[in-house]
């Protein structure tokens, strides 16, 4: 049976959920935040060590400015209201992404939430805000350039482990399972490096309809997956035996 240390979720489908009800897309975002709260709580109760939520991508800045403004307002409200609750749940909050692109009041909330929860020992919650996998990798190259200026590297020291230290997820293991809601079967610039051997679970459910039963169903499905990491399953027969037969 597989053990799950890190769950990552692309919370998609808020706009379509609202449109189906002839409501503005933002109504879907409001409901989406409610579901995110429930799922965070459930994952913490289920003792999942790491949860990463894709909440706003670098590309989402290209949406109509009214939608972006409302998303920012919701995010601000969420952080302000929820940080004490997250703290009480012993959750450690980390934010991945280009936070300098976010409005100042949100950056302030992010800094105070991270600061308040930094010594917590329960679930680690990574919130991806203004995040994209490619910009994370681009940033890693910049960090490498700066380090190399201080002290030039031997090329042998550039290993996968070293590259991992330059990524924002440093300290978080690669996701074991990635869930995407809303029927889209793509990764939309999420955790490009980290998803190398992640199991994917796609569901047609729109994020505002996602619930704990479906979370549990995804976790059960994950348990039945055969993870091989490029190797072969052990069949009980060794190659030597087969050769001598
Ligand atoms: C996900 O829902 C939330 C964000 C990307 C911020 P969408 O807003 O992408 O909803 P759809 O995919 O258009 O239905
Ligand atoms: C991915 O969803 C980003 C988030 C859920 C935050 P999008 O709705 O932005 O992705 P695409 O445009 O369908 O690929
Ligand atoms: Mg979408």
PDB file of C-alpha atoms and ligand atoms in Angstrom:
ATOM      1  CA  UNK A   1       0.000   0.000   0.000  1.00  0.00           C
ATOM      2  CA  UNK A   2       1.257   3.436  -0.874  1.00  0.00           C
ATOM      3  CA  UNK A   3       1.791   5.942   1.855  1.00  0.00           C
ATOM      4  CA  UNK A   4       0.935   9.531   1.163  1.00  0.00           C
ATOM      5  CA  UNK A   5       3.109  12.315   2.475  1.00  0.00           C
ATOM      6  CA  UNK A   6       2.241  15.109   0.093  1.00  0.00           C
ATOM      7  CA  UNK A   7      -1.058  15.912  -1.624  1.00  0.00           C
ATOM      8  CA  UNK A   8      -1.229  18.661  -4.251  1.00  0.00           C
ATOM      9  CA  UNK A   9      -4.494  20.057  -5.638  1.00  0.00           C
ATOM     10  CA  UNK A  10      -5.358  22.203  -8.663  1.00  0.00           C
ATOM     11  CA  UNK A  11      -8.607  23.740  -7.465  1.00  0.00           C
ATOM     12  CA  UNK A  12     -10.282  24.396 -10.806  1.00  0.00           C
ATOM     13  CA  UNK A  13     -13.799  25.086 -12.047  1.00  0.00           C
ATOM     14  CA  UNK A  14     -15.057  27.974  -9.907  1.00  0.00           C
ATOM     15  CA  UNK A  15     -16.076  30.084 -12.900  1.00  0.00           C
ATOM     16  CA  UNK A  16     -17.994  27.289 -14.630  1.00  0.00           C
ATOM     17  CA  UNK A  17     -19.754  26.384 -11.378  1.00  0.00           C
ATOM     18  CA  UNK A  18     -21.112  29.940 -11.141  1.00  0.00           C
ATOM     19  CA  UNK A  19     -21.913  30.198 -14.844  1.00  0.00           C
ATOM     20  CA  UNK A  20     -24.003  27.023 -14.638  1.00  0.00           C
ATOM     21  CA  UNK A  21     -26.120  28.854 -12.078  1.00  0.00           C
ATOM     22  CA  UNK A  22     -26.236  32.058 -14.138  1.00  0.00           C
ATOM     23  CA  UNK A  23     -24.200  33.847 -11.508  1.00  0.00           C
ATOM     24  CA  UNK A  24     -21.038  35.928 -11.930  1.00  0.00           C
ATOM     25  CA  UNK A  25     -17.774  33.921 -11.862  1.00  0.00           C
ATOM     26  CA  UNK A  26     -16.830  35.556  -8.588  1.00  0.00           C
ATOM     27  CA  UNK A  27     -19.680  33.748  -6.812  1.00  0.00           C
ATOM     28  CA  UNK A  28     -17.830  30.570  -7.747  1.00  0.00           C
ATOM     29  CA  UNK A  29     -14.643  31.923  -6.191  1.00  0.00           C
ATOM     30  CA  UNK A  30     -16.458  32.687  -2.928  1.00  0.00           C
ATOM     31  CA  UNK A  31     -17.776  29.116  -2.798  1.00  0.00           C
ATOM     32  CA  UNK A  32     -14.333  27.844  -3.810  1.00  0.00           C
ATOM     33  CA  UNK A  33     -12.767  29.456  -0.743  1.00  0.00           C
ATOM     34  CA  UNK A  34     -15.350  27.744   1.484  1.00  0.00           C
ATOM     35  CA  UNK A  35     -14.452  24.369   0.023  1.00  0.00           C
ATOM     36  CA  UNK A  36     -10.724  25.063   0.342  1.00  0.00           C
ATOM     37  CA  UNK A  37     -11.257  25.735   4.053  1.00  0.00           C
ATOM     38  CA  UNK A  38     -13.071  22.404   4.507  1.00  0.00           C
ATOM     39  CA  UNK A  39     -10.459  20.440   2.570  1.00  0.00           C
ATOM     40  CA  UNK A  40      -7.572  22.015   4.513  1.00  0.00           C
ATOM     41  CA  UNK A  41      -9.288  21.048   7.742  1.00  0.00           C
ATOM     42  CA  UNK A  42      -9.977  17.500   6.511  1.00  0.00           C
ATOM     43  CA  UNK A  43      -6.377  16.986   5.359  1.00  0.00           C
ATOM     44  CA  UNK A  44      -5.100  18.207   8.696  1.00  0.00           C
ATOM     45  CA  UNK A  45      -7.519  15.826  10.509  1.00  0.00           C
ATOM     46  CA  UNK A  46      -6.359  12.986   8.244  1.00  0.00           C
ATOM     47  CA  UNK A  47      -2.772  13.804   9.301  1.00  0.00           C
ATOM     48  CA  UNK A  48      -1.545  14.378   5.763  1.00  0.00           C
ATOM     49  CA  UNK A  49       1.935  15.843   6.315  1.00  0.00           C
ATOM     50  CA  UNK A  50       2.028  18.257   3.329  1.00  0.00           C
ATOM     51  CA  UNK A  51      -0.807  19.870   1.355  1.00  0.00           C
ATOM     52  CA  UNK A  52      -0.128  22.166  -1.600  1.00  0.00           C
ATOM     53  CA  UNK A  53      -2.976  24.193  -3.090  1.00  0.00           C
ATOM     54  CA  UNK A  54      -2.798  25.971  -6.440  1.00  0.00           C
ATOM     55  CA  UNK A  55      -4.866  29.077  -5.745  1.00  0.00           C
ATOM     56  CA  UNK A  56      -3.664  31.662  -8.283  1.00  0.00           C
ATOM     57  CA  UNK A  57      -1.269  31.132 -11.179  1.00  0.00           C
ATOM     58  CA  UNK A  58       1.142  33.611 -12.763  1.00  0.00           C
ATOM     59  CA  UNK A  59      -1.003  33.359 -15.897  1.00  0.00           C
ATOM     60  CA  UNK A  60      -4.160  34.217 -13.913  1.00  0.00           C
ATOM     61  CA  UNK A  61      -2.898  37.831 -13.799  1.00  0.00           C
ATOM     62  CA  UNK A  62      -4.035  37.988 -17.424  1.00  0.00           C
ATOM     63  CA  UNK A  63      -7.723  37.651 -16.446  1.00  0.00           C
ATOM     64  CA  UNK A  64     -10.056  40.671 -16.559  1.00  0.00           C
ATOM     65  CA  UNK A  65      -8.937  43.164 -13.922  1.00  0.00           C
ATOM     66  CA  UNK A  66     -12.300  43.093 -12.115  1.00  0.00           C
ATOM     67  CA  UNK A  67     -11.981  39.311 -11.559  1.00  0.00           C
ATOM     68  CA  UNK A  68      -8.359  39.649 -10.411  1.00  0.00           C
ATOM     69  CA  UNK A  69      -9.375  42.437  -7.993  1.00  0.00           C
ATOM     70  CA  UNK A  70     -12.116  40.304  -6.464  1.00  0.00           C
ATOM     71  CA  UNK A  71      -9.808  37.302  -6.151  1.00  0.00           C
ATOM     72  CA  UNK A  72      -7.301  39.512  -4.315  1.00  0.00           C
ATOM     73  CA  UNK A  73     -10.005  40.816  -1.998  1.00  0.00           C
ATOM     74  CA  UNK A  74     -11.101  37.269  -1.207  1.00  0.00           C
ATOM     75  CA  UNK A  75      -7.552  36.196  -0.560  1.00  0.00           C
ATOM     76  CA  UNK A  76      -6.971  39.087   1.789  1.00  0.00           C
ATOM     77  CA  UNK A  77     -10.184  38.359   3.674  1.00  0.00           C
ATOM     78  CA  UNK A  78      -9.360  34.663   3.862  1.00  0.00           C
ATOM     79  CA  UNK A  79      -5.875  35.173   5.308  1.00  0.00           C
ATOM     80  CA  UNK A  80      -6.998  37.824   7.768  1.00  0.00           C
ATOM     81  CA  UNK A  81      -9.872  35.714   9.015  1.00  0.00           C
ATOM     82  CA  UNK A  82      -8.280  32.271   8.936  1.00  0.00           C
ATOM     83  CA  UNK A  83      -4.755  32.710  10.210  1.00  0.00           C
ATOM     84  CA  UNK A  84      -5.729  32.205  13.867  1.00  0.00           C
ATOM     85  CA  UNK A  85      -7.709  29.066  12.965  1.00  0.00           C
ATOM     86  CA  UNK A  86      -4.807  27.667  10.957  1.00  0.00           C
ATOM     87  CA  UNK A  87      -2.559  28.372  13.902  1.00  0.00           C
ATOM     88  CA  UNK A  88      -4.933  26.608  16.297  1.00  0.00           C
ATOM     89  CA  UNK A  89      -4.843  23.572  14.020  1.00  0.00           C
ATOM     90  CA  UNK A  90      -1.035  23.599  14.387  1.00  0.00           C
ATOM     91  CA  UNK A  91      -0.716  24.112  10.587  1.00  0.00           C
ATOM     92  CA  UNK A  92       2.458  25.678   9.227  1.00  0.00           C
ATOM     93  CA  UNK A  93       1.639  27.975   6.308  1.00  0.00           C
ATOM     94  CA  UNK A  94       4.110  28.606   3.504  1.00  0.00           C
ATOM     95  CA  UNK A  95       3.492  30.610   0.346  1.00  0.00           C
ATOM     96  CA  UNK A  96       5.049  29.705  -2.987  1.00  0.00           C
ATOM     97  CA  UNK A  97       5.090  32.176  -5.858  1.00  0.00           C
ATOM     98  CA  UNK A  98       6.066  35.681  -6.824  1.00  0.00           C
ATOM     99  CA  UNK A  99       4.519  37.355  -3.827  1.00  0.00           C
ATOM    100  CA  UNK A 100       6.078  40.678  -4.756  1.00  0.00           C
ATOM    101  CA  UNK A 101       3.478  40.876  -7.539  1.00  0.00           C
ATOM    102  CA  UNK A 102       0.641  40.715  -4.993  1.00  0.00           C
ATOM    103  CA  UNK A 103      -0.936  43.834  -3.445  1.00  0.00           C
ATOM    104  CA  UNK A 104       0.841  45.157  -0.358  1.00  0.00           C
ATOM    105  CA  UNK A 105      -1.982  44.388   2.095  1.00  0.00           C
ATOM    106  CA  UNK A 106      -1.893  40.720   1.051  1.00  0.00           C
ATOM    107  CA  UNK A 107       1.881  40.532   1.357  1.00  0.00           C
ATOM    108  CA  UNK A 108       1.473  41.880   4.897  1.00  0.00           C
ATOM    109  CA  UNK A 109      -1.067  39.160   5.744  1.00  0.00           C
ATOM    110  CA  UNK A 110       1.120  36.488   4.161  1.00  0.00           C
ATOM    111  CA  UNK A 111       4.154  37.574   6.167  1.00  0.00           C
ATOM    112  CA  UNK A 112       2.214  37.676   9.431  1.00  0.00           C
ATOM    113  CA  UNK A 113       0.523  34.292   8.763  1.00  0.00           C
ATOM    114  CA  UNK A 114       3.843  32.644   7.947  1.00  0.00           C
ATOM    115  CA  UNK A 115       5.439  34.234  10.962  1.00  0.00           C
ATOM    116  CA  UNK A 116       2.620  33.224  13.327  1.00  0.00           C
ATOM    117  CA  UNK A 117       2.635  29.602  12.142  1.00  0.00           C
ATOM    118  CA  UNK A 118       6.342  29.065  11.448  1.00  0.00           C
ATOM    119  CA  UNK A 119       7.037  26.880  14.487  1.00  0.00           C
ATOM    120  CA  UNK A 120       3.901  24.755  14.115  1.00  0.00           C
ATOM    121  CA  UNK A 121       4.513  21.032  13.900  1.00  0.00           C
ATOM    122  CA  UNK A 122       1.312  19.803  12.224  1.00  0.00           C
ATOM    123  CA  UNK A 123       0.478  19.800   8.523  1.00  0.00           C
ATOM    124  CA  UNK A 124       2.504  22.024   6.209  1.00  0.00           C
ATOM    125  CA  UNK A 125       0.167  24.006   3.949  1.00  0.00           C
ATOM    126  CA  UNK A 126       1.823  25.388   0.824  1.00  0.00           C
ATOM    127  CA  UNK A 127      -0.331  28.016  -0.862  1.00  0.00           C
ATOM    128  CA  UNK A 128       0.663  28.727  -4.453  1.00  0.00           C
ATOM    129  CA  UNK A 129      -0.138  32.365  -5.140  1.00  0.00           C
ATOM    130  CA  UNK A 130       1.056  34.112  -8.265  1.00  0.00           C
ATOM    131  CA  UNK A 131       2.889  30.849  -8.862  1.00  0.00           C
ATOM    132  CA  UNK A 132       4.037  29.026 -11.960  1.00  0.00           C
ATOM    133  CA  UNK A 133       6.423  26.114 -12.327  1.00  0.00           C
ATOM    134  CA  UNK A 134       8.372  27.832 -15.069  1.00  0.00           C
ATOM    135  CA  UNK A 135       8.870  31.028 -13.079  1.00  0.00           C
ATOM    136  CA  UNK A 136       9.971  28.938 -10.098  1.00  0.00           C
ATOM    137  CA  UNK A 137      12.608  27.268 -12.290  1.00  0.00           C
ATOM    138  CA  UNK A 138      13.613  30.635 -13.782  1.00  0.00           C
ATOM    139  CA  UNK A 139      14.049  32.018 -10.254  1.00  0.00           C
ATOM    140  CA  UNK A 140      16.180  28.982  -9.395  1.00  0.00           C
ATOM    141  CA  UNK A 141      18.530  29.835 -12.272  1.00  0.00           C
ATOM    142  CA  UNK A 142      18.788  33.401 -10.964  1.00  0.00           C
ATOM    143  CA  UNK A 143      19.638  32.168  -7.466  1.00  0.00           C
ATOM    144  CA  UNK A 144      22.257  29.906  -8.993  1.00  0.00           C
ATOM    145  CA  UNK A 145      23.737  32.811 -10.952  1.00  0.00           C
ATOM    146  CA  UNK A 146      23.970  34.919  -7.769  1.00  0.00           C
ATOM    147  CA  UNK A 147      25.552  32.080  -5.779  1.00  0.00           C
ATOM    148  CA  UNK A 148      28.003  31.419  -8.572  1.00  0.00           C
ATOM    149  CA  UNK A 149      29.108  35.050  -8.479  1.00  0.00           C
ATOM    150  CA  UNK A 150      29.927  34.715  -4.782  1.00  0.00           C
ATOM    151  CA  UNK A 151      31.715  31.402  -5.127  1.00  0.00           C
ATOM    152  CA  UNK A 152      32.127  29.637  -8.486  1.00  0.00           C
ATOM    153  CA  UNK A 153      30.846  26.061  -8.675  1.00  0.00           C
ATOM    154  CA  UNK A 154      32.415  22.854  -9.831  1.00  0.00           C
ATOM    155  CA  UNK A 155      30.130  21.416 -12.491  1.00  0.00           C
ATOM    156  CA  UNK A 156      30.097  18.074 -10.579  1.00  0.00           C
ATOM    157  CA  UNK A 157      28.331  19.821  -7.716  1.00  0.00           C
ATOM    158  CA  UNK A 158      25.313  20.595  -9.883  1.00  0.00           C
ATOM    159  CA  UNK A 159      23.136  17.630  -8.965  1.00  0.00           C
ATOM    160  CA  UNK A 160      19.386  17.112  -8.832  1.00  0.00           C
ATOM    161  CA  UNK A 161      19.589  17.422  -5.047  1.00  0.00           C
ATOM    162  CA  UNK A 162      21.372  20.747  -5.419  1.00  0.00           C
ATOM    163  CA  UNK A 163      18.802  22.034  -7.931  1.00  0.00           C
ATOM    164  CA  UNK A 164      16.070  21.074  -5.449  1.00  0.00           C
ATOM    165  CA  UNK A 165      17.631  23.366  -2.857  1.00  0.00           C
ATOM    166  CA  UNK A 166      17.051  26.293  -5.228  1.00  0.00           C
ATOM    167  CA  UNK A 167      13.341  25.586  -5.644  1.00  0.00           C
ATOM    168  CA  UNK A 168      10.635  27.125  -3.504  1.00  0.00           C
ATOM    169  CA  UNK A 169       9.454  23.695  -2.411  1.00  0.00           C
ATOM    170  CA  UNK A 170      12.791  22.991  -0.773  1.00  0.00           C
ATOM    171  CA  UNK A 171      12.012  21.008   2.383  1.00  0.00           C
ATOM    172  CA  UNK A 172       8.751  19.616   0.986  1.00  0.00           C
ATOM    173  CA  UNK A 173       8.886  16.113  -0.537  1.00  0.00           C
ATOM    174  CA  UNK A 174       7.587  15.684  -4.104  1.00  0.00           C
ATOM    175  CA  UNK A 175       3.806  15.255  -4.280  1.00  0.00           C
ATOM    176  CA  UNK A 176       2.622  11.643  -4.109  1.00  0.00           C
ATOM    177  CA  UNK A 177      -0.820  12.502  -5.453  1.00  0.00           C
ATOM    178  CA  UNK A 178      -2.083  15.435  -7.501  1.00  0.00           C
ATOM    179  CA  UNK A 179      -5.833  16.016  -7.784  1.00  0.00           C
ATOM    180  CA  UNK A 180      -7.291  18.289 -10.452  1.00  0.00           C
ATOM    181  CA  UNK A 181     -10.974  19.102 -10.457  1.00  0.00           C
ATOM    182  CA  UNK A 182     -13.213  20.359 -13.296  1.00  0.00           C
ATOM    183  CA  UNK A 183     -12.429  17.776 -15.967  1.00  0.00           C
ATOM    184  CA  UNK A 184      -9.301  19.444 -17.376  1.00  0.00           C
ATOM    185  CA  UNK A 185      -6.458  17.001 -17.846  1.00  0.00           C
ATOM    186  CA  UNK A 186      -3.403  19.213 -17.795  1.00  0.00           C
ATOM    187  CA  UNK A 187      -1.038  20.632 -15.230  1.00  0.00           C
ATOM    188  CA  UNK A 188      -1.251  24.322 -16.221  1.00  0.00           C
ATOM    189  CA  UNK A 189       2.269  25.218 -15.099  1.00  0.00           C
ATOM    190  CA  UNK A 190       1.948  23.660 -11.631  1.00  0.00           C
ATOM    191  CA  UNK A 191       5.028  22.128  -9.893  1.00  0.00           C
ATOM    192  CA  UNK A 192       6.732  21.123 -13.145  1.00  0.00           C
ATOM    193  CA  UNK A 193       9.874  19.731 -11.565  1.00  0.00           C
ATOM    194  CA  UNK A 194       8.183  18.150  -8.553  1.00  0.00           C
ATOM    195  CA  UNK A 195       5.451  16.196 -10.383  1.00  0.00           C
ATOM    196  CA  UNK A 196       7.978  13.871 -12.090  1.00  0.00           C
ATOM    197  CA  UNK A 197       6.573  10.678 -10.501  1.00  0.00           C
ATOM    198  CA  UNK A 198       3.346  11.943  -8.961  1.00  0.00           C
ATOM    199  CA  UNK A 199       0.126   9.960  -9.388  1.00  0.00           C
ATOM    200  CA  UNK A 200      -2.663  12.018 -11.006  1.00  0.00           C
ATOM    201  CA  UNK A 201      -6.356  11.948 -10.121  1.00  0.00           C
ATOM    202  CA  UNK A 202      -8.666  13.821 -12.447  1.00  0.00           C
ATOM    203  CA  UNK A 203     -12.313  14.378 -11.630  1.00  0.00           C
ATOM    204  CA  UNK A 204     -15.096  16.157 -13.524  1.00  0.00           C
ATOM    205  CA  UNK A 205     -16.391  17.615 -10.256  1.00  0.00           C
ATOM    206  CA  UNK A 206     -16.051  21.404 -10.234  1.00  0.00           C
ATOM    207  CA  UNK A 207     -14.033  22.678  -7.278  1.00  0.00           C
ATOM    208  CA  UNK A 208     -17.018  24.319  -5.472  1.00  0.00           C
ATOM    209  CA  UNK A 209     -18.733  20.884  -5.513  1.00  0.00           C
ATOM    210  CA  UNK A 210     -15.679  18.991  -4.268  1.00  0.00           C
ATOM    211  CA  UNK A 211     -16.154  17.446  -0.849  1.00  0.00           C
ATOM    212  CA  UNK A 212     -14.601  15.228   1.793  1.00  0.00           C
ATOM    213  CA  UNK A 213     -16.159  12.032   0.370  1.00  0.00           C
ATOM    214  CA  UNK A 214     -14.473  12.674  -2.948  1.00  0.00           C
ATOM    215  CA  UNK A 215     -11.201  13.520  -1.238  1.00  0.00           C
ATOM    216  CA  UNK A 216     -11.355  10.192   0.581  1.00  0.00           C
ATOM    217  CA  UNK A 217     -12.222   8.406  -2.705  1.00  0.00           C
ATOM    218  CA  UNK A 218      -9.128   9.950  -4.339  1.00  0.00           C
ATOM    219  CA  UNK A 219      -6.959   8.876  -1.413  1.00  0.00           C
ATOM    220  CA  UNK A 220      -8.300   5.317  -1.658  1.00  0.00           C
ATOM    221  CA  UNK A 221      -7.698   5.261  -5.400  1.00  0.00           C
ATOM    222  CA  UNK A 222      -4.126   6.395  -4.781  1.00  0.00           C
ATOM    223  CA  UNK A 223      -3.567   3.501  -2.377  1.00  0.00           C
ATOM    224  CA  UNK A 224      -4.307   1.007  -5.166  1.00  0.00           C
ATOM    225  CA  UNK A 225      -1.854   2.527  -7.678  1.00  0.00           C
ATOM    226  CA  UNK A 226       1.282   0.621  -8.589  1.00  0.00           C
ATOM    227  CA  UNK A 227       4.122   3.074  -8.335  1.00  0.00           C
ATOM    228  CA  UNK A 228       7.194   1.884 -10.164  1.00  0.00           C
ATOM    229  CA  UNK A 229       9.427   4.958 -10.520  1.00  0.00           C
ATOM    230  CA  UNK A 230      10.843   3.513 -13.714  1.00  0.00           C
ATOM    231  CA  UNK A 231      11.741   0.227 -12.100  1.00  0.00           C
ATOM    232  CA  UNK A 232       9.990  -3.151 -12.400  1.00  0.00           C
ATOM    233  CA  UNK A 233       7.411  -4.722 -10.124  1.00  0.00           C
ATOM    234  CA  UNK A 234       8.693  -7.530  -8.010  1.00  0.00           C
ATOM    235  CA  UNK A 235       6.874 -10.653  -9.272  1.00  0.00           C
ATOM    236  CA  UNK A 236       8.299 -13.140  -6.825  1.00  0.00           C
ATOM    237  CA  UNK A 237      10.364 -14.772  -9.619  1.00  0.00           C
ATOM    238  CA  UNK A 238      13.940 -13.729 -10.031  1.00  0.00           C
ATOM    239  CA  UNK A 239      15.467 -13.352 -13.484  1.00  0.00           C
ATOM    240  CA  UNK A 240      17.999 -16.025 -12.612  1.00  0.00           C
ATOM    241  CA  UNK A 241      15.224 -18.576 -12.048  1.00  0.00           C
ATOM    242  CA  UNK A 242      13.599 -17.719 -15.346  1.00  0.00           C
ATOM    243  CA  UNK A 243      16.922 -18.147 -17.168  1.00  0.00           C
ATOM    244  CA  UNK A 244      17.542 -21.564 -15.683  1.00  0.00           C
ATOM    245  CA  UNK A 245      13.998 -22.822 -16.479  1.00  0.00           C
TER     246      UNK A 245
HETATM  247  C1  LIG B   1     -10.092  28.146 -10.432  1.00  0.00           C
HETATM  248  O1  LIG B   1     -11.306  28.310 -11.083  1.00  0.00           O
HETATM  249  C2  LIG B   1      -9.704  29.352  -9.600  1.00  0.00           C
HETATM  250  C3  LIG B   1      -8.630  30.162 -10.175  1.00  0.00           C
HETATM  251  C4  LIG B   1      -7.934  29.867 -11.238  1.00  0.00           C
HETATM  252  C5  LIG B   1      -8.309  31.387  -9.473  1.00  0.00           C
HETATM  253  P1  LIG B   1     -11.434  29.056 -12.462  1.00  0.00           P
HETATM  254  O2  LIG B   1     -11.632  30.518 -12.193  1.00  0.00           O
HETATM  255  O3  LIG B   1     -10.284  28.742 -13.356  1.00  0.00           O
HETATM  256  O4  LIG B   1     -12.760  28.449 -13.040  1.00  0.00           O
HETATM  257  P2  LIG B   1     -13.030  27.926 -14.514  1.00  0.00           P
HETATM  258  O5  LIG B   1     -11.944  26.946 -14.835  1.00  0.00           O
HETATM  259  O6  LIG B   1     -13.002  29.118 -15.401  1.00  0.00           O
HETATM  260  O7  LIG B   1     -14.370  27.282 -14.445  1.00  0.00           O
HETATM  261  C1  LIG B   2      -5.023  26.522 -12.997  1.00  0.00           C
HETATM  262  O1  LIG B   2      -6.303  26.771 -13.463  1.00  0.00           O
HETATM  263  C2  LIG B   2      -4.668  27.492 -11.926  1.00  0.00           C
HETATM  264  C3  LIG B   2      -5.442  27.413 -10.691  1.00  0.00           C
HETATM  265  C4  LIG B   2      -6.392  26.567 -10.398  1.00  0.00           C
HETATM  266  C5  LIG B   2      -5.059  28.371  -9.696  1.00  0.00           C
HETATM  267  P1  LIG B   2      -6.593  27.638 -14.753  1.00  0.00           P
HETATM  268  O2  LIG B   2      -8.064  27.696 -14.905  1.00  0.00           O
HETATM  269  O3  LIG B   2      -5.887  28.939 -14.667  1.00  0.00           O
HETATM  270  O4  LIG B   2      -5.908  26.773 -15.903  1.00  0.00           O
HETATM  271  P2  LIG B   2      -6.239  26.625 -17.438  1.00  0.00           P
HETATM  272  O5  LIG B   2      -6.305  28.004 -18.003  1.00  0.00           O
HETATM  273  O6  LIG B   2      -7.563  25.928 -17.550  1.00  0.00           O
HETATM  274  O7  LIG B   2      -5.145  25.779 -18.007  1.00  0.00           O
HETATM  275 MG1  LIG B   3      -9.934  27.232 -14.671  1.00  0.00          MG
END
